[in-house]
Short mmCIF file of C-alpha atoms and ligand atoms in Angstrom, two decimals:
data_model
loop_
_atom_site.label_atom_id
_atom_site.label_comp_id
_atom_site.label_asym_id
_atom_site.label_seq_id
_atom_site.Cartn_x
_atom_site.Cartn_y
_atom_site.Cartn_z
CA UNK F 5 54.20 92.95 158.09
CA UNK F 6 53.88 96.08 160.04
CA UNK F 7 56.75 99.11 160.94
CA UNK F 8 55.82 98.10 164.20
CA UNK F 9 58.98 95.86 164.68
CA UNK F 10 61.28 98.48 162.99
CA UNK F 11 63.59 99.91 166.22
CA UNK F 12 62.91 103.73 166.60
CA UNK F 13 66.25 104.18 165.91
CA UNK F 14 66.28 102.84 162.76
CA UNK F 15 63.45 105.54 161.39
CA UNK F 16 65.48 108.62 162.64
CA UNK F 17 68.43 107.03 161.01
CA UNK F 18 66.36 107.18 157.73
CA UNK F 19 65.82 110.78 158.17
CA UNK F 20 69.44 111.50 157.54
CA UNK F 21 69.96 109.37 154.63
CA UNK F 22 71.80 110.73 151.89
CA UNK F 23 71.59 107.96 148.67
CA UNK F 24 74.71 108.83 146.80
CA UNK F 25 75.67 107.81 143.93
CA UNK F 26 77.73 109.47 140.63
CA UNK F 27 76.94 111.17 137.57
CA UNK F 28 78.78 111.35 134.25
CA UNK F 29 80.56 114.76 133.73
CA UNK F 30 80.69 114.34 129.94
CA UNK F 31 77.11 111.95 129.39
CA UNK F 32 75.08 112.81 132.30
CA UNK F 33 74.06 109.34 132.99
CA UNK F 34 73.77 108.42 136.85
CA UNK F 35 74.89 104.99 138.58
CA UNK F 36 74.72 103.33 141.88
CA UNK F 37 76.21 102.68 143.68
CA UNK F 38 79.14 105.62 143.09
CA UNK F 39 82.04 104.65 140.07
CA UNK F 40 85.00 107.06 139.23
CA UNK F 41 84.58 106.11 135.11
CA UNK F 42 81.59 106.60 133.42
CA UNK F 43 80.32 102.69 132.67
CA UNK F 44 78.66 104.05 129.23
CA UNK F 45 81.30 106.55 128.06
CA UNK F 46 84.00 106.41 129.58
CA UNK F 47 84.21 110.08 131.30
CA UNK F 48 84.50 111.05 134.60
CA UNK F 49 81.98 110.76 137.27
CA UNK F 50 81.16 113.15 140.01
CA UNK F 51 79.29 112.42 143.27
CA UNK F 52 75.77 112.83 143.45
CA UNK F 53 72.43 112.42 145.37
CA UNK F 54 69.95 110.53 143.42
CA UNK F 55 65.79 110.25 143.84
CA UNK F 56 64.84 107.69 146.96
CA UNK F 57 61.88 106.66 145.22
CA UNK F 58 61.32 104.56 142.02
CA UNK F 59 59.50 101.64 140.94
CA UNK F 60 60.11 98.17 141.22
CA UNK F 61 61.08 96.31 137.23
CA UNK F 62 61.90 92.64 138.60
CA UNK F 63 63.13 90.52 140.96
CA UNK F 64 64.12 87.32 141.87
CA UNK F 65 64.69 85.34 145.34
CA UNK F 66 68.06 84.67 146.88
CA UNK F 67 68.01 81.25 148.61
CA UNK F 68 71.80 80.25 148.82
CA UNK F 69 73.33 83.38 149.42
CA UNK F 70 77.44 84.55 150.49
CA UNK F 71 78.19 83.50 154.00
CA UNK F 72 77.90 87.20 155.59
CA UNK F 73 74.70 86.96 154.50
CA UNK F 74 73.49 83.52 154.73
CA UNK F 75 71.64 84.59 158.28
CA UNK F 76 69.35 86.89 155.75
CA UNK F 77 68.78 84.19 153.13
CA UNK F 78 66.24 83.26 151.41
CA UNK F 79 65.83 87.19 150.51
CA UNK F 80 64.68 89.36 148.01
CA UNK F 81 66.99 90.92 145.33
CA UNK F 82 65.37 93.35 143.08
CA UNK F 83 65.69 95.51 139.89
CA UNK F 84 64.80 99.36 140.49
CA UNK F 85 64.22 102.03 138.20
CA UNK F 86 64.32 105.76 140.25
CA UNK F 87 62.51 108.30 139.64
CA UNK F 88 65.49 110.20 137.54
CA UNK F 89 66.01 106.75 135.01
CA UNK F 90 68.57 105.31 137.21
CA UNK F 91 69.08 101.61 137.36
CA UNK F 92 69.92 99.86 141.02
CA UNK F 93 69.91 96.02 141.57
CA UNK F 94 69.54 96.42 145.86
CA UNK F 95 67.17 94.23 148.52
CA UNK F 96 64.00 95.19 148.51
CA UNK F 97 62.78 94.22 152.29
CA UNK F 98 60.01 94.57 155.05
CA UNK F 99 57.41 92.45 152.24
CA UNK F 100 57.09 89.03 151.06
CA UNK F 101 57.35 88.08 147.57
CA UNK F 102 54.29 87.35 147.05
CA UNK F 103 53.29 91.15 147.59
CA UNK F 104 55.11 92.13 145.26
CA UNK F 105 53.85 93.95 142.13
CA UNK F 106 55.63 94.95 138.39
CA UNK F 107 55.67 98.71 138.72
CA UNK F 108 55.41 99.15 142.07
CA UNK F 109 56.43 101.99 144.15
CA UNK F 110 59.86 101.67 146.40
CA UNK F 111 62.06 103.91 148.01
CA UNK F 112 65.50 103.76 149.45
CA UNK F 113 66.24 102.82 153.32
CA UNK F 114 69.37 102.45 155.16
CA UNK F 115 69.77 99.38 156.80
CA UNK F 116 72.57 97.29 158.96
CA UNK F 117 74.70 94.85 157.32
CA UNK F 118 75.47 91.95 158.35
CA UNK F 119 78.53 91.95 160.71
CA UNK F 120 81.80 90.73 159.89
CA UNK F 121 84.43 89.00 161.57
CA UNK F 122 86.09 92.54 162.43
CA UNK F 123 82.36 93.93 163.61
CA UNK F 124 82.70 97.05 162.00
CA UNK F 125 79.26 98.08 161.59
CA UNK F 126 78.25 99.02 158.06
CA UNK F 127 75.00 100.23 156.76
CA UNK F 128 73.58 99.66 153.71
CA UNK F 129 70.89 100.69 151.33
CA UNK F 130 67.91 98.56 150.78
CA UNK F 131 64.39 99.66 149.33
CA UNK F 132 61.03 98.95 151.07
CA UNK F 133 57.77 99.09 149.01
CA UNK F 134 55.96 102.82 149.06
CA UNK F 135 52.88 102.03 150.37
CA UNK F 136 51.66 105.51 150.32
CA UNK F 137 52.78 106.64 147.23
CA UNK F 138 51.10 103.71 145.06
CA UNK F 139 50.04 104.82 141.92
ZN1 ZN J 221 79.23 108.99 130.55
#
């Protein structure tokens, strides 16, 4: 399960990643992806870039997934904590489950989504696991 597969492109891409999401004006508490109302108090949210890198809480294996992404199924869905406290259910990808470890370091990627009928390509934010950065 090397990088070795992973298009050049795709790794530049990476480079110019910007993971936004908002935090609360009045609480300070951070979400992803991006709201316009606070989910804990109500108040506005700004935008705002948060930490790539976090650690990995749980998961659990999609097998029968929505049909845009039936292609990708059976995949991994996972619970993230980042580095700054916040929370971000997202894929975790380029591992197999059985790799995976409570704690474990992750960090944001962008990624394609699967096409739709109007093939618009969209990208979307995924986390791989940090091999270098294992605690
Ligand atoms: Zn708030």
């Amino acid at each position: 399960m090397g990088f070795d597969n992973i298009p050049q492109y795709w790794r530049r891409a990476n480079v110019y990643l910007h993971f936004i999401g908002s935090k609360c004006k009045q609480c300070g508490k951070t979400t992803f992806p991006p709201l316009p109302r606070c989910p804990y108090c109500g108040g506005e949210m700004e935008k705002c870039e948060l930490p790539r890198g976090g650690k990995l809480l749980a998961w659990s294996v999609v097998q029968l997934a929505p049909q845009e992404w039936r292609e990708q199924a059976p995949f991994i869905v996972g619970l993230i904590e980042l580095d700054d406290g916040t929370r971000v259910i997202a894929q975790i990808t380029d591992v197999s489950v059985d790799e995976l470890k409570e704690g474990m370091r992750v960090r944001a990627t962008i990624r394609r989504a699967p096409e739709r009928e109007d093939e618009v390509i969209r990208y979307i934010v995924k986390f791989v696991p940090d091999w270098f950065n294992e605690e």
